Amino acid sequence: MIQRIGYSGTQIALHWAIAVLILFNYIYSEGMGDALDARLEGIPATNLEINPQIHVWVGVTVLVLSLIRLALRQTRGVPEAGGTGMMQLAATWGHRLLYALMILVPVMGGLTWFGRIEATGDIHALLANALMIVAGGHALMAIYHQFVVRDGLLNRMTRPGN
């Protein structure tokens, strides 16, 4: 993979768009179990706190944008992971886990909703919780680098570089 100093504007825009969409969908998920039950029973879902179609299509959007982001990562390259030694190894595997979850969560959700496979709904929910934990750790490490280590690492995801 090509090593870069910073991320491209497209990579930065995708990063923040996906982050916002994931957070939105995590918050906007209350009632999806009831919506799925109604869908599986073939009855109209009434009195839901949410519009399930919004949650579903935001999830599809997250999947598509994540695949684009992964392809761009492979073709354009990325900056070297921050830190050294074990910190760098943790950053590398943390990013791999984030990408895996950004793909697996919507895939499991899609199998549940479009495939009408109720059993994958629990897996989807479990992986969504894992994604929020890993993404939260990712954010905390970015803040740690910015304000404790003071290595400017966060700037790579706020300003396009080479």
PDB file of C-alpha atoms in Angstrom:
ATOM      1  CA  MET A   1       0.000   0.000   0.000  1.00  0.00           C
ATOM      2  CA  ILE A   2       1.170   3.506  -0.796  1.00  0.00           C
ATOM      3  CA  GLN A   3       2.218   5.537   2.261  1.00  0.00           C
ATOM      4  CA  ARG A   4       0.960   9.126   2.345  1.00  0.00           C
ATOM      5  CA  ILE A   5       1.601  12.055   4.654  1.00  0.00           C
ATOM      6  CA  GLY A   6      -2.098  12.842   4.995  1.00  0.00           C
ATOM      7  CA  TYR A   7      -5.519  11.773   3.814  1.00  0.00           C
ATOM      8  CA  SER A   8      -7.191  13.191   0.712  1.00  0.00           C
ATOM      9  CA  GLY A   9     -10.186  15.490   0.967  1.00  0.00           C
ATOM     10  CA  THR A  10     -12.368  12.635  -0.267  1.00  0.00           C
ATOM     11  CA  GLN A  11     -11.037  10.283   2.407  1.00  0.00           C
ATOM     12  CA  ILE A  12     -11.653  12.911   5.093  1.00  0.00           C
ATOM     13  CA  ALA A  13     -15.188  13.608   3.855  1.00  0.00           C
ATOM     14  CA  LEU A  14     -15.971   9.879   3.785  1.00  0.00           C
ATOM     15  CA  HIS A  15     -14.541   9.408   7.287  1.00  0.00           C
ATOM     16  CA  TRP A  16     -16.749  12.090   8.834  1.00  0.00           C
ATOM     17  CA  ALA A  17     -19.844  11.241   6.785  1.00  0.00           C
ATOM     18  CA  ILE A  18     -19.626   7.576   7.794  1.00  0.00           C
ATOM     19  CA  ALA A  19     -18.987   8.512  11.443  1.00  0.00           C
ATOM     20  CA  VAL A  20     -22.058  10.779  11.538  1.00  0.00           C
ATOM     21  CA  LEU A  21     -24.256   8.202   9.767  1.00  0.00           C
ATOM     22  CA  ILE A  22     -23.160   5.404  12.103  1.00  0.00           C
ATOM     23  CA  LEU A  23     -23.815   7.513  15.187  1.00  0.00           C
ATOM     24  CA  PHE A  24     -27.188   8.609  13.793  1.00  0.00           C
ATOM     25  CA  ASN A  25     -28.235   5.038  13.051  1.00  0.00           C
ATOM     26  CA  TYR A  26     -27.109   3.809  16.451  1.00  0.00           C
ATOM     27  CA  ILE A  27     -29.253   6.444  18.139  1.00  0.00           C
ATOM     28  CA  TYR A  28     -32.089   6.006  15.632  1.00  0.00           C
ATOM     29  CA  SER A  29     -32.575   2.295  16.182  1.00  0.00           C
ATOM     30  CA  GLU A  30     -35.097   2.116  19.000  1.00  0.00           C
ATOM     31  CA  GLY A  31     -38.112   0.287  17.633  1.00  0.00           C
ATOM     32  CA  MET A  32     -36.350  -1.638  14.869  1.00  0.00           C
ATOM     33  CA  GLY A  33     -37.050  -4.917  16.675  1.00  0.00           C
ATOM     34  CA  ASP A  34     -40.780  -4.163  16.621  1.00  0.00           C
ATOM     35  CA  ALA A  35     -40.545  -3.086  12.977  1.00  0.00           C
ATOM     36  CA  LEU A  36     -38.780  -6.341  12.098  1.00  0.00           C
ATOM     37  CA  ASP A  37     -41.357  -8.409  13.954  1.00  0.00           C
ATOM     38  CA  ALA A  38     -44.156  -6.670  12.031  1.00  0.00           C
ATOM     39  CA  ARG A  39     -42.275  -7.199   8.753  1.00  0.00           C
ATOM     40  CA  LEU A  40     -41.761 -10.905   9.471  1.00  0.00           C
ATOM     41  CA  GLU A  41     -45.428 -11.319  10.373  1.00  0.00           C
ATOM     42  CA  GLY A  42     -46.495  -9.420   7.251  1.00  0.00           C
ATOM     43  CA  ILE A  43     -48.468  -6.820   9.141  1.00  0.00           C
ATOM     44  CA  PRO A  44     -48.176  -3.032   9.003  1.00  0.00           C
ATOM     45  CA  ALA A  45     -45.891  -1.589  11.631  1.00  0.00           C
ATOM     46  CA  THR A  46     -47.881   0.962  13.595  1.00  0.00           C
ATOM     47  CA  ASN A  47     -47.049   3.117  16.573  1.00  0.00           C
ATOM     48  CA  LEU A  48     -43.314   2.894  15.956  1.00  0.00           C
ATOM     49  CA  GLU A  49     -41.012   5.509  17.433  1.00  0.00           C
ATOM     50  CA  ILE A  50     -39.057   5.622  14.170  1.00  0.00           C
ATOM     51  CA  ASN A  51     -39.445   5.157  10.446  1.00  0.00           C
ATOM     52  CA  PRO A  52     -37.595   1.853   9.910  1.00  0.00           C
ATOM     53  CA  GLN A  53     -36.874   2.705   6.274  1.00  0.00           C
ATOM     54  CA  ILE A  54     -34.647   5.587   7.386  1.00  0.00           C
ATOM     55  CA  HIS A  55     -32.583   3.259   9.585  1.00  0.00           C
ATOM     56  CA  VAL A  56     -32.353   0.642   6.831  1.00  0.00           C
ATOM     57  CA  TRP A  57     -31.299   3.029   4.057  1.00  0.00           C
ATOM     58  CA  VAL A  58     -28.820   4.884   6.248  1.00  0.00           C
ATOM     59  CA  GLY A  59     -27.303   1.456   6.951  1.00  0.00           C
ATOM     60  CA  VAL A  60     -27.115   0.696   3.223  1.00  0.00           C
ATOM     61  CA  THR A  61     -25.446   4.076   2.709  1.00  0.00           C
ATOM     62  CA  VAL A  62     -22.890   3.297   5.441  1.00  0.00           C
ATOM     63  CA  LEU A  63     -22.067   0.013   3.711  1.00  0.00           C
ATOM     64  CA  VAL A  64     -21.639   1.604   0.278  1.00  0.00           C
ATOM     65  CA  LEU A  65     -19.550   4.514   1.606  1.00  0.00           C
ATOM     66  CA  SER A  66     -17.416   2.130   3.689  1.00  0.00           C
ATOM     67  CA  LEU A  67     -16.679  -0.020   0.634  1.00  0.00           C
ATOM     68  CA  ILE A  68     -15.764   3.105  -1.356  1.00  0.00           C
ATOM     69  CA  ARG A  69     -13.560   4.253   1.506  1.00  0.00           C
ATOM     70  CA  LEU A  70     -11.849   0.867   1.704  1.00  0.00           C
ATOM     71  CA  ALA A  71     -11.243   0.839  -2.060  1.00  0.00           C
ATOM     72  CA  LEU A  72      -9.835   4.369  -1.880  1.00  0.00           C
ATOM     73  CA  ARG A  73      -7.610   3.317   1.001  1.00  0.00           C
ATOM     74  CA  GLN A  74      -6.221   0.474  -1.102  1.00  0.00           C
ATOM     75  CA  THR A  75      -5.707   2.526  -4.260  1.00  0.00           C
ATOM     76  CA  ARG A  76      -4.659   5.928  -2.897  1.00  0.00           C
ATOM     77  CA  GLY A  77      -2.881   4.793   0.246  1.00  0.00           C
ATOM     78  CA  VAL A  78      -2.922   6.162   3.764  1.00  0.00           C
ATOM     79  CA  PRO A  79      -0.515   7.751   6.230  1.00  0.00           C
ATOM     80  CA  GLU A  80       1.468   5.428   8.453  1.00  0.00           C
ATOM     81  CA  ALA A  81      -0.305   4.512  11.689  1.00  0.00           C
ATOM     82  CA  GLY A  82       0.608   6.830  14.549  1.00  0.00           C
ATOM     83  CA  GLY A  83       2.967   5.914  17.353  1.00  0.00           C
ATOM     84  CA  THR A  84       5.661   3.280  17.443  1.00  0.00           C
ATOM     85  CA  GLY A  85       5.936  -0.356  18.445  1.00  0.00           C
ATOM     86  CA  MET A  86       2.858  -1.671  20.216  1.00  0.00           C
ATOM     87  CA  MET A  87       0.966   1.634  19.768  1.00  0.00           C
ATOM     88  CA  GLN A  88       1.442   1.418  16.011  1.00  0.00           C
ATOM     89  CA  LEU A  89       0.413  -2.248  15.985  1.00  0.00           C
ATOM     90  CA  ALA A  90      -2.693  -1.439  18.039  1.00  0.00           C
ATOM     91  CA  ALA A  91      -3.558   1.411  15.631  1.00  0.00           C
ATOM     92  CA  THR A  92      -3.183  -0.868  12.608  1.00  0.00           C
ATOM     93  CA  TRP A  93      -5.377  -3.604  14.087  1.00  0.00           C
ATOM     94  CA  GLY A  94      -7.828  -1.055  15.478  1.00  0.00           C
ATOM     95  CA  HIS A  95      -8.351   0.333  11.977  1.00  0.00           C
ATOM     96  CA  ARG A  96      -8.775  -3.164  10.562  1.00  0.00           C
ATOM     97  CA  LEU A  97     -11.385  -3.927  13.217  1.00  0.00           C
ATOM     98  CA  LEU A  98     -13.202  -0.651  12.481  1.00  0.00           C
ATOM     99  CA  TYR A  99     -13.377  -1.451   8.764  1.00  0.00           C
ATOM    100  CA  ALA A 100     -14.548  -5.000   9.450  1.00  0.00           C
ATOM    101  CA  LEU A 101     -17.308  -3.735  11.734  1.00  0.00           C
ATOM    102  CA  MET A 102     -18.296  -0.901   9.357  1.00  0.00           C
ATOM    103  CA  ILE A 103     -18.954  -3.596   6.766  1.00  0.00           C
ATOM    104  CA  LEU A 104     -20.283  -6.422   8.952  1.00  0.00           C
ATOM    105  CA  VAL A 105     -22.833  -4.326  10.875  1.00  0.00           C
ATOM    106  CA  PRO A 106     -24.782  -3.195   7.788  1.00  0.00           C
ATOM    107  CA  VAL A 107     -24.371  -6.592   6.086  1.00  0.00           C
ATOM    108  CA  MET A 108     -25.939  -8.301   9.122  1.00  0.00           C
ATOM    109  CA  GLY A 109     -28.630  -5.635   9.227  1.00  0.00           C
ATOM    110  CA  GLY A 110     -29.322  -6.151   5.527  1.00  0.00           C
ATOM    111  CA  LEU A 111     -29.556  -9.912   5.951  1.00  0.00           C
ATOM    112  CA  THR A 112     -31.976  -9.348   8.803  1.00  0.00           C
ATOM    113  CA  TRP A 113     -34.192  -6.803   7.036  1.00  0.00           C
ATOM    114  CA  PHE A 114     -34.037  -7.749   3.356  1.00  0.00           C
ATOM    115  CA  GLY A 115     -33.409 -11.460   3.898  1.00  0.00           C
ATOM    116  CA  ARG A 116     -35.971 -11.604   6.695  1.00  0.00           C
ATOM    117  CA  ILE A 117     -33.560 -13.641   8.802  1.00  0.00           C
ATOM    118  CA  GLU A 118     -34.503 -12.899  12.390  1.00  0.00           C
ATOM    119  CA  ALA A 119     -31.470 -14.692  13.876  1.00  0.00           C
ATOM    120  CA  THR A 120     -29.024 -12.233  12.293  1.00  0.00           C
ATOM    121  CA  GLY A 121     -30.769  -9.347  14.071  1.00  0.00           C
ATOM    122  CA  ASP A 122     -29.116 -10.220  17.377  1.00  0.00           C
ATOM    123  CA  ILE A 123     -25.731 -10.479  15.657  1.00  0.00           C
ATOM    124  CA  HIS A 124     -26.359  -7.102  14.003  1.00  0.00           C
ATOM    125  CA  ALA A 125     -27.159  -5.514  17.377  1.00  0.00           C
ATOM    126  CA  LEU A 126     -24.124  -7.102  19.072  1.00  0.00           C
ATOM    127  CA  LEU A 127     -21.780  -5.965  16.297  1.00  0.00           C
ATOM    128  CA  ALA A 128     -23.322  -2.468  16.344  1.00  0.00           C
ATOM    129  CA  ASN A 129     -22.518  -2.232  20.056  1.00  0.00           C
ATOM    130  CA  ALA A 130     -18.978  -3.462  19.369  1.00  0.00           C
ATOM    131  CA  LEU A 131     -18.626  -0.865  16.603  1.00  0.00           C
ATOM    132  CA  MET A 132     -19.626   1.919  18.985  1.00  0.00           C
ATOM    133  CA  ILE A 133     -17.097   0.721  21.578  1.00  0.00           C
ATOM    134  CA  VAL A 134     -14.272   0.435  19.032  1.00  0.00           C
ATOM    135  CA  ALA A 135     -15.182   3.780  17.406  1.00  0.00           C
ATOM    136  CA  GLY A 136     -15.275   5.386  20.853  1.00  0.00           C
ATOM    137  CA  GLY A 137     -11.809   4.004  21.585  1.00  0.00           C
ATOM    138  CA  HIS A 138     -10.655   5.283  18.202  1.00  0.00           C
ATOM    139  CA  ALA A 139     -11.947   8.772  19.029  1.00  0.00           C
ATOM    140  CA  LEU A 140     -10.348   8.711  22.478  1.00  0.00           C
ATOM    141  CA  MET A 141      -6.992   7.734  20.976  1.00  0.00           C
ATOM    142  CA  ALA A 142      -7.243  10.572  18.447  1.00  0.00           C
ATOM    143  CA  ILE A 143      -7.915  13.002  21.311  1.00  0.00           C
ATOM    144  CA  TYR A 144      -5.034  11.473  23.288  1.00  0.00           C
ATOM    145  CA  HIS A 145      -2.676  12.013  20.340  1.00  0.00           C
ATOM    146  CA  GLN A 146      -3.893  15.571  19.859  1.00  0.00           C
ATOM    147  CA  PHE A 147      -3.783  16.791  23.449  1.00  0.00           C
ATOM    148  CA  VAL A 148      -1.376  14.504  25.335  1.00  0.00           C
ATOM    149  CA  VAL A 149       1.161  13.297  22.782  1.00  0.00           C
ATOM    150  CA  ARG A 150       0.720  16.525  20.755  1.00  0.00           C
ATOM    151  CA  ASP A 151       1.906  14.901  17.544  1.00  0.00           C
ATOM    152  CA  GLY A 152      -0.698  16.534  15.273  1.00  0.00           C
ATOM    153  CA  LEU A 153      -2.156  13.173  14.332  1.00  0.00           C
ATOM    154  CA  LEU A 154      -5.726  14.477  14.415  1.00  0.00           C
ATOM    155  CA  ASN A 155      -4.831  17.108  11.818  1.00  0.00           C
ATOM    156  CA  ARG A 156      -4.486  14.344   9.229  1.00  0.00           C
ATOM    157  CA  MET A 157      -8.253  13.774   9.413  1.00  0.00           C
ATOM    158  CA  THR A 158      -9.178  17.457   9.391  1.00  0.00           C
ATOM    159  CA  ARG A 159      -6.914  18.862   6.675  1.00  0.00           C
ATOM    160  CA  PRO A 160      -6.116  17.198   3.342  1.00  0.00           C
ATOM    161  CA  GLY A 161      -2.467  16.268   2.865  1.00  0.00           C
ATOM    162  CA  ASN A 162      -0.229  14.639   0.266  1.00  0.00           C
TER     163      ASN A 162
END
